[in-house]
Amino acid sequence: MPAAPRDISEEDFREILAHLDKDSDGVVTKDEFRMAYLLIRPEMEAAEFEGLWASMDADGNGELDLKELAAYYGFDMGGFGAHGMSDEQIWEMLKLQDALVEARRADEVQKQPAEAPAAPAPARRTSRGLDGVRRPVTILSESERKAAGVTAYKMPASVGREGLDAHVRLLVASELGDARAIDELISQNLSVRIEDEKGEMPLHKLARGGKEKLLRAVLVQSDSKLVDLNWQDKQGKTPLMLAAEFNHPDLVKLLIEYGSDAFVENAAGGTALHCAVAHKAEDAITTLLECVRASERKRLIDHTDKCGRSVLHLAAFSENENMTQTLIEHGASSASDAYGNKPSVLAAKTGRRNSKDLLEALEKKIAA
């Protein structure tokens, strides 16, 4: 009989701390934490990490201890445990735990003697588009992005636009949703096939802001519309993912109608539906499920990320029972993730009692 699911406990944080201690000297240094944290936040820049570390290293001794790690994730060592943790803190903490376990496994495989049979490599994550073709999950290199005809520009440190290149002004205007500036710039037949240092095109920025009319205007200027609609930033996110994540259902519908592929995967192996569920964007979830072809809907719901988790696993982390119920009503299955956890187990572990009850009922129905 499998072990009963447990809540997040102090032992989880002790396990994370042990994995963070790469050289096993009993101390977790800043560099050790950086190496691990970038597994789940590869896009994080140095200055942002410095701020994060300063907030975590409460005593300023350059080392991370159990109390500091727990405090960062909102876990109360004094008895309240995980009850004060937000959905975002739980989700990030579990992602870090999974990433560290996976990295430790990879290290153990590499340390095997040459004559020993190699451990099977994990299957490479792929993405299956609306045409049914499997595609490797790859984020283009700088040279590949340039070869695709997309020019990169660095965003300014401040919002002032005086003296900026016109393309940079277009990126800034898209970030701010400045309709007048965008209309003026695209009237000059400016190329819209540009991106910033994060790999975001104007389409990404406008999708995040829900600027449907402006997105249409920019898209008209592109001579590679389908490519740009599915262009991935350096986290692997497409404009559709950002529209879904920030809960802009009308824009989600428009992008799919124009040709956005709902099955493209980001760096974590998740789809636009994963993005919507992770951010509890209920309207976007409903629209995605309605707009995808009926024959593809079940596959989208059951699509798994790099940790083997479907959107139902992500919903299990949340206290949003309506979202969980919507996914179940649309046929979500209850398969285990790569670590053997069914959605109900994750819901129990994170203290989501109502979601746990819904998911256990689903599992019993499937088993019947």
CSV table of C-alpha atoms in Angstrom, one decimal:
chain,number,residue,atom,x,y,z
A,1,MET,CA,0.0,0.0,0.0
A,2,PRO,CA,1.4,3.4,-0.9
A,3,ALA,CA,2.3,5.8,1.9
A,4,ALA,CA,-0.3,8.2,3.0
A,5,PRO,CA,0.1,11.7,1.5
A,6,ARG,CA,1.6,14.2,3.9
A,7,ASP,CA,1.6,18.0,4.2
A,8,ILE,CA,4.7,20.0,3.5
A,9,SER,CA,6.8,19.7,6.5
A,10,GLU,CA,10.2,20.8,8.0
A,11,GLU,CA,11.6,17.6,6.5
A,12,ASP,CA,11.0,18.9,3.0
A,13,PHE,CA,13.1,22.0,3.7
A,14,ARG,CA,15.8,19.8,5.3
A,15,GLU,CA,15.9,17.8,2.1
A,16,ILE,CA,16.1,20.9,-0.1
A,17,LEU,CA,18.9,22.2,2.1
A,18,ALA,CA,20.8,18.9,1.8
A,19,HIS,CA,20.5,18.9,-2.0
A,20,LEU,CA,21.6,22.6,-2.1
A,21,ASP,CA,24.8,21.7,-0.2
A,22,LYS,CA,26.6,20.6,-3.4
A,23,ASP,CA,30.0,19.9,-1.8
A,24,SER,CA,28.5,18.3,1.3
A,25,ASP,CA,30.5,20.5,3.7
A,26,GLY,CA,27.4,21.3,5.8
A,27,VAL,CA,27.2,24.9,4.5
A,28,VAL,CA,25.0,26.3,1.7
A,29,THR,CA,26.8,29.2,0.1
A,30,LYS,CA,25.5,31.9,-2.1
A,31,ASP,CA,27.0,30.3,-5.2
A,32,GLU,CA,25.5,26.9,-4.4
A,33,PHE,CA,22.0,28.4,-4.0
A,34,ARG,CA,22.5,30.4,-7.2
A,35,MET,CA,23.3,27.3,-9.2
A,36,ALA,CA,20.2,25.6,-7.9
A,37,TYR,CA,17.8,28.5,-8.1
A,38,LEU,CA,18.7,29.1,-11.8
A,39,LEU,CA,17.4,25.7,-12.6
A,40,ILE,CA,13.9,27.0,-12.0
A,41,ARG,CA,14.5,30.7,-12.9
A,42,PRO,CA,17.1,30.5,-15.8
A,43,GLU,CA,16.1,34.0,-17.0
A,44,MET,CA,17.0,35.7,-13.7
A,45,GLU,CA,19.6,38.4,-14.1
A,46,ALA,CA,22.5,38.9,-11.7
A,47,ALA,CA,21.1,42.1,-10.1
A,48,GLU,CA,17.7,40.4,-9.4
A,49,PHE,CA,19.5,37.4,-7.9
A,50,GLU,CA,21.6,39.7,-5.7
A,51,GLY,CA,18.4,41.3,-4.3
A,52,LEU,CA,16.8,37.9,-3.7
A,53,TRP,CA,19.9,36.6,-1.9
A,54,ALA,CA,20.0,39.8,0.3
A,55,SER,CA,16.4,39.2,1.3
A,56,MET,CA,17.0,35.5,2.2
A,57,ASP,CA,20.4,35.8,4.0
A,58,ALA,CA,18.8,37.5,7.0
A,59,ASP,CA,22.0,37.4,9.2
A,60,GLY,CA,24.2,38.5,6.3
A,61,ASN,CA,26.8,35.7,6.9
A,62,GLY,CA,26.8,34.6,3.3
A,63,GLU,CA,25.2,31.2,4.1
A,64,LEU,CA,21.7,29.9,3.9
A,65,ASP,CA,20.3,28.0,6.9
A,66,LEU,CA,17.1,26.1,7.5
A,67,LYS,CA,15.3,28.9,9.2
A,68,GLU,CA,16.1,31.4,6.4
A,69,LEU,CA,15.0,29.0,3.7
A,70,ALA,CA,11.7,28.2,5.5
A,71,ALA,CA,11.1,31.9,6.1
A,72,TYR,CA,11.6,32.8,2.4
A,73,TYR,CA,8.9,30.3,1.4
A,74,GLY,CA,6.5,31.4,4.2
A,75,PHE,CA,6.8,28.2,6.2
A,76,ASP,CA,6.4,28.7,10.0
A,77,MET,CA,8.9,26.6,12.0
A,78,GLY,CA,7.0,27.5,15.1
A,79,GLY,CA,4.1,25.2,14.6
A,80,PHE,CA,1.8,26.6,11.9
A,81,GLY,CA,3.8,24.9,9.2
A,82,ALA,CA,2.6,25.4,5.6
A,83,HIS,CA,-0.7,27.2,6.5
A,84,GLY,CA,0.8,30.6,5.8
A,85,MET,CA,2.4,29.6,2.5
A,86,SER,CA,0.8,31.2,-0.7
A,87,ASP,CA,0.1,29.1,-3.8
A,88,GLU,CA,3.1,30.8,-5.5
A,89,GLN,CA,5.4,29.9,-2.6
A,90,ILE,CA,4.2,26.3,-2.5
A,91,TRP,CA,4.5,26.0,-6.3
A,92,GLU,CA,8.1,27.4,-6.4
A,93,MET,CA,9.2,25.4,-3.4
A,94,LEU,CA,8.0,22.2,-5.0
A,95,LYS,CA,9.6,23.1,-8.3
A,96,LEU,CA,12.9,23.7,-6.6
A,97,GLN,CA,12.6,20.4,-4.7
A,98,ASP,CA,11.9,18.5,-7.9
A,99,ALA,CA,14.7,20.2,-9.8
A,100,LEU,CA,17.3,19.4,-7.1
A,101,VAL,CA,16.2,15.8,-6.9
A,102,GLU,CA,16.5,15.5,-10.7
A,103,ALA,CA,19.9,17.2,-10.7
A,104,ARG,CA,21.1,14.8,-7.9
A,105,ARG,CA,20.0,11.8,-10.0
A,106,ALA,CA,21.9,13.2,-13.0
A,107,ASP,CA,25.0,13.6,-10.9
A,108,GLU,CA,24.8,10.0,-9.7
A,109,VAL,CA,24.5,8.7,-13.3
A,110,GLN,CA,27.6,10.7,-14.3
A,111,LYS,CA,29.5,9.2,-11.4
A,112,GLN,CA,28.9,5.6,-12.5
A,113,PRO,CA,32.0,3.8,-13.6
A,114,ALA,CA,32.5,3.6,-17.3
A,115,GLU,CA,32.1,-0.1,-17.5
A,116,ALA,CA,28.7,0.0,-15.7
A,117,PRO,CA,25.7,0.1,-18.0
A,118,ALA,CA,24.5,3.6,-18.4
A,119,ALA,CA,21.2,4.6,-16.8
A,120,PRO,CA,18.5,5.3,-19.4
A,121,ALA,CA,18.4,9.0,-20.2
A,122,PRO,CA,15.1,10.7,-19.6
A,123,ALA,CA,12.9,11.0,-22.7
A,124,ARG,CA,13.5,14.4,-24.2
A,125,ARG,CA,10.5,16.6,-23.9
A,126,THR,CA,8.7,17.5,-27.1
A,127,SER,CA,5.8,19.5,-28.3
A,128,ARG,CA,3.1,18.3,-30.6
A,129,GLY,CA,1.4,21.1,-32.5
A,130,LEU,CA,-2.0,21.3,-34.0
A,131,ASP,CA,-0.7,19.4,-37.1
A,132,GLY,CA,0.1,16.4,-34.8
A,133,VAL,CA,3.9,16.6,-35.5
A,134,ARG,CA,6.2,16.1,-32.5
A,135,ARG,CA,8.8,18.9,-32.1
A,136,PRO,CA,11.8,19.0,-29.8
A,137,VAL,CA,11.5,21.6,-27.1
A,138,THR,CA,14.3,24.0,-28.0
A,139,ILE,CA,14.7,27.7,-27.4
A,140,LEU,CA,16.6,29.2,-30.2
A,141,SER,CA,20.2,30.4,-29.7
A,142,GLU,CA,21.2,34.0,-30.3
A,143,SER,CA,22.5,33.1,-33.8
A,144,GLU,CA,19.4,31.1,-34.7
A,145,ARG,CA,17.2,34.0,-33.6
A,146,LYS,CA,19.2,36.3,-35.8
A,147,ALA,CA,19.1,33.9,-38.7
A,148,ALA,CA,15.3,33.8,-38.4
A,149,GLY,CA,15.3,37.5,-39.2
A,150,VAL,CA,14.6,38.8,-35.7
A,151,THR,CA,16.9,41.6,-34.5
A,152,ALA,CA,17.6,42.0,-30.8
A,153,TYR,CA,17.7,45.4,-29.0
A,154,LYS,CA,18.4,46.2,-25.3
A,155,MET,CA,15.6,47.9,-23.4
A,156,PRO,CA,16.6,51.2,-21.7
A,157,ALA,CA,17.0,51.3,-18.0
A,158,SER,CA,14.5,54.2,-17.7
A,159,VAL,CA,11.3,55.0,-19.5
A,160,GLY,CA,12.6,58.2,-21.2
A,161,ARG,CA,12.6,57.7,-25.0
A,162,GLU,CA,14.6,60.7,-26.1
A,163,GLY,CA,17.5,59.7,-28.4
A,164,LEU,CA,16.4,56.0,-28.5
A,165,ASP,CA,16.5,54.0,-31.7
A,166,ALA,CA,13.0,53.8,-33.3
A,167,HIS,CA,12.9,50.0,-32.8
A,168,VAL,CA,13.7,50.4,-29.1
A,169,ARG,CA,10.9,53.0,-28.9
A,170,LEU,CA,8.5,50.5,-30.4
A,171,LEU,CA,9.5,47.9,-27.8
A,172,VAL,CA,9.1,50.5,-25.0
A,173,ALA,CA,5.7,51.6,-26.4
A,174,SER,CA,4.5,48.0,-26.6
A,175,GLU,CA,5.6,47.4,-23.0
A,176,LEU,CA,3.6,50.5,-21.9
A,177,GLY,CA,0.6,49.9,-24.3
A,178,ASP,CA,1.2,53.4,-25.8
A,179,ALA,CA,-1.2,53.4,-28.8
A,180,ARG,CA,-0.2,56.8,-30.1
A,181,ALA,CA,3.5,55.9,-30.2
A,182,ILE,CA,2.9,52.5,-31.7
A,183,ASP,CA,0.7,53.9,-34.5
A,184,GLU,CA,3.3,56.6,-35.3
A,185,LEU,CA,6.1,54.1,-35.4
A,186,ILE,CA,4.5,51.4,-37.5
A,187,SER,CA,3.3,54.1,-40.0
A,188,GLN,CA,7.0,54.5,-40.8
A,189,ASN,CA,7.1,50.9,-42.1
A,190,LEU,CA,9.3,50.0,-39.2
A,191,SER,CA,10.2,46.3,-38.9
A,192,VAL,CA,8.2,44.7,-36.1
A,193,ARG,CA,10.4,41.5,-36.2
A,194,ILE,CA,12.4,42.7,-33.2
A,195,GLU,CA,12.9,41.5,-29.6
A,196,ASP,CA,14.4,42.7,-26.4
A,197,GLU,CA,17.2,41.0,-24.4
A,198,LYS,CA,14.5,38.6,-22.8
A,199,GLY,CA,13.5,37.5,-26.3
A,200,GLU,CA,10.1,39.3,-26.2
A,201,MET,CA,8.7,40.8,-29.4
A,202,PRO,CA,6.2,43.6,-29.4
A,203,LEU,CA,3.6,40.9,-29.7
A,204,HIS,CA,4.6,39.4,-26.4
A,205,LYS,CA,4.4,42.7,-24.6
A,206,LEU,CA,1.0,43.5,-26.1
A,207,ALA,CA,-0.4,40.1,-25.3
A,208,ARG,CA,0.7,40.5,-21.7
A,209,GLY,CA,-1.1,43.8,-21.5
A,210,GLY,CA,-4.2,42.5,-23.3
A,211,LYS,CA,-3.9,45.2,-26.0
A,212,GLU,CA,-6.0,43.4,-28.7
A,213,LYS,CA,-6.3,46.3,-31.2
A,214,LEU,CA,-2.6,47.2,-31.0
A,215,LEU,CA,-1.6,43.6,-31.3
A,216,ARG,CA,-3.6,43.4,-34.5
A,217,ALA,CA,-1.9,46.5,-35.9
A,218,VAL,CA,1.6,45.2,-35.1
A,219,LEU,CA,0.9,41.8,-36.6
A,220,VAL,CA,-0.3,43.3,-39.9
A,221,GLN,CA,3.2,44.7,-40.3
A,222,SER,CA,4.9,41.3,-40.0
A,223,ASP,CA,6.0,39.4,-43.1
A,224,SER,CA,6.2,36.2,-41.0
A,225,LYS,CA,2.9,36.3,-39.1
A,226,LEU,CA,2.7,32.6,-38.2
A,227,VAL,CA,6.3,32.4,-37.1
A,228,ASP,CA,5.9,35.5,-34.9
A,229,LEU,CA,2.6,34.3,-33.4
A,230,ASN,CA,4.5,31.3,-32.1
A,231,TRP,CA,7.8,33.0,-31.4
A,232,GLN,CA,9.2,31.9,-28.0
A,233,ASP,CA,11.0,34.3,-25.7
A,234,LYS,CA,14.0,33.0,-23.7
A,235,GLN,CA,11.8,31.2,-21.3
A,236,GLY,CA,10.0,29.6,-24.2
A,237,LYS,CA,6.8,31.6,-23.8
A,238,THR,CA,4.7,32.6,-26.8
A,239,PRO,CA,2.3,35.5,-27.0
A,240,LEU,CA,-0.5,33.1,-26.5
A,241,MET,CA,1.0,31.9,-23.2
A,242,LEU,CA,1.3,35.4,-21.9
A,243,ALA,CA,-2.3,36.2,-22.9
A,244,ALA,CA,-3.4,33.1,-21.1
A,245,GLU,CA,-1.3,33.7,-18.0
A,246,PHE,CA,-2.6,37.3,-17.6
A,247,ASN,CA,-6.2,36.2,-18.2
A,248,HIS,CA,-7.1,38.0,-21.5
A,249,PRO,CA,-9.7,35.6,-22.9
A,250,ASP,CA,-10.6,37.7,-26.0
A,251,LEU,CA,-6.9,37.9,-26.9
A,252,VAL,CA,-6.5,34.2,-26.4
A,253,LYS,CA,-9.4,33.6,-28.8
A,254,LEU,CA,-7.9,36.0,-31.4
A,255,LEU,CA,-4.4,34.5,-31.2
A,256,ILE,CA,-5.7,31.0,-31.7
A,257,GLU,CA,-7.9,32.1,-34.6
A,258,TYR,CA,-4.8,33.7,-36.2
A,259,GLY,CA,-2.8,30.6,-35.9
A,260,SER,CA,-1.2,30.4,-32.5
A,261,ASP,CA,-0.3,26.9,-31.5
A,262,ALA,CA,-1.7,25.9,-28.1
A,263,PHE,CA,0.6,22.9,-27.9
A,264,VAL,CA,4.0,24.8,-28.0
A,265,GLU,CA,5.9,24.1,-24.8
A,266,ASN,CA,7.9,26.6,-22.7
A,267,ALA,CA,11.2,25.9,-21.1
A,268,ALA,CA,9.4,24.0,-18.3
A,269,GLY,CA,7.5,21.8,-20.8
A,270,GLY,CA,4.2,23.5,-20.1
A,271,THR,CA,1.6,24.8,-22.6
A,272,ALA,CA,-0.5,27.9,-22.7
A,273,LEU,CA,-3.0,25.9,-20.6
A,274,HIS,CA,-0.4,25.2,-18.0
A,275,CYS,CA,0.4,28.9,-17.8
A,276,ALA,CA,-3.3,29.8,-17.4
A,277,VAL,CA,-3.9,27.2,-14.6
A,278,ALA,CA,-0.7,28.1,-12.8
A,279,HIS,CA,-1.9,31.7,-12.6
A,280,LYS,CA,-5.6,30.7,-11.9
A,281,ALA,CA,-6.7,32.6,-15.0
A,282,GLU,CA,-10.2,31.0,-15.1
A,283,ASP,CA,-11.6,32.9,-18.1
A,284,ALA,CA,-8.5,32.2,-20.2
A,285,ILE,CA,-8.8,28.5,-19.2
A,286,THR,CA,-12.4,28.3,-20.4
A,287,THR,CA,-11.6,30.1,-23.6
A,288,LEU,CA,-8.6,27.9,-24.4
A,289,LEU,CA,-10.6,24.8,-24.0
A,290,GLU,CA,-13.5,26.2,-26.1
A,291,CYS,CA,-11.2,27.4,-28.9
A,292,VAL,CA,-9.0,24.3,-29.3
A,293,ARG,CA,-10.6,21.7,-31.7
A,294,ALA,CA,-12.7,19.2,-29.9
A,295,SER,CA,-10.5,16.4,-31.1
A,296,GLU,CA,-7.5,18.1,-29.6
A,297,ARG,CA,-9.0,19.2,-26.3
A,298,LYS,CA,-8.4,16.0,-24.3
A,299,ARG,CA,-4.8,15.9,-25.4
A,300,LEU,CA,-4.2,19.5,-24.4
A,301,ILE,CA,-5.7,18.9,-20.9
A,302,ASP,CA,-3.5,15.8,-20.4
A,303,HIS,CA,-0.3,17.2,-21.8
A,304,THR,CA,2.5,16.9,-19.3
A,305,ASP,CA,5.4,19.2,-18.5
A,306,LYS,CA,9.0,18.2,-17.7
A,307,CYS,CA,8.0,16.9,-14.3
A,308,GLY,CA,5.3,14.8,-15.9
A,309,ARG,CA,2.6,17.1,-14.5
A,310,SER,CA,-0.7,17.8,-16.3
A,311,VAL,CA,-2.8,20.9,-15.7
A,312,LEU,CA,-4.7,18.9,-13.1
A,313,HIS,CA,-1.6,18.5,-11.1
A,314,LEU,CA,-1.1,22.3,-11.2
A,315,ALA,CA,-4.7,22.8,-10.2
A,316,ALA,CA,-4.1,20.6,-7.2
A,317,PHE,CA,-1.7,23.1,-5.8
A,318,SER,CA,-4.4,25.8,-5.8
A,319,GLU,CA,-7.3,26.5,-3.5
A,320,ASN,CA,-9.5,27.3,-6.6
A,321,GLU,CA,-12.0,24.4,-6.7
A,322,ASN,CA,-13.9,26.0,-9.6
A,323,MET,CA,-10.8,25.7,-11.8
A,324,THR,CA,-10.2,22.1,-10.7
A,325,GLN,CA,-13.9,21.2,-11.4
A,326,THR,CA,-13.7,22.8,-14.9
A,327,LEU,CA,-10.7,20.7,-15.8
A,328,ILE,CA,-12.4,17.5,-14.5
A,329,GLU,CA,-15.6,18.4,-16.5
A,330,HIS,CA,-13.6,18.7,-19.6
A,331,GLY,CA,-12.2,15.2,-19.2
A,332,ALA,CA,-8.9,15.7,-17.3
A,333,SER,CA,-7.4,12.4,-16.3
A,334,SER,CA,-5.7,11.6,-13.0
A,335,ALA,CA,-2.3,10.1,-14.1
A,336,SER,CA,0.7,10.2,-11.8
A,337,ASP,CA,3.5,12.7,-12.4
A,338,ALA,CA,7.2,11.7,-12.9
A,339,TYR,CA,7.5,11.3,-9.2
A,340,GLY,CA,4.5,9.0,-8.8
A,341,ASN,CA,2.2,11.6,-7.4
A,342,LYS,CA,-1.4,11.7,-8.4
A,343,PRO,CA,-3.1,15.1,-8.3
A,344,SER,CA,-5.0,14.2,-5.2
A,345,VAL,CA,-1.7,13.4,-3.4
A,346,LEU,CA,-0.3,16.9,-4.3
A,347,ALA,CA,-3.5,18.5,-3.1
A,348,ALA,CA,-3.2,16.7,0.2
A,349,LYS,CA,0.5,17.5,0.5
A,350,THR,CA,-0.2,21.2,0.1
A,351,GLY,CA,-3.2,21.2,2.4
A,352,ARG,CA,-5.9,21.8,-0.4
A,353,ARG,CA,-8.6,19.8,1.3
A,354,ASN,CA,-11.5,20.7,-1.1
A,355,SER,CA,-9.4,20.1,-4.2
A,356,LYS,CA,-8.2,16.8,-2.7
A,357,ASP,CA,-11.8,15.7,-2.2
A,358,LEU,CA,-12.7,16.5,-5.8
A,359,LEU,CA,-9.6,14.7,-7.2
A,360,GLU,CA,-10.1,11.6,-5.0
A,361,ALA,CA,-13.7,11.4,-6.3
A,362,LEU,CA,-12.4,11.6,-9.9
A,363,GLU,CA,-9.8,8.9,-9.2
A,364,LYS,CA,-12.4,6.6,-7.7
A,365,LYS,CA,-14.7,7.2,-10.7
A,366,ILE,CA,-11.9,6.3,-13.1
A,367,ALA,CA,-10.9,3.2,-11.1
A,368,ALA,CA,-14.6,2.0,-11.0
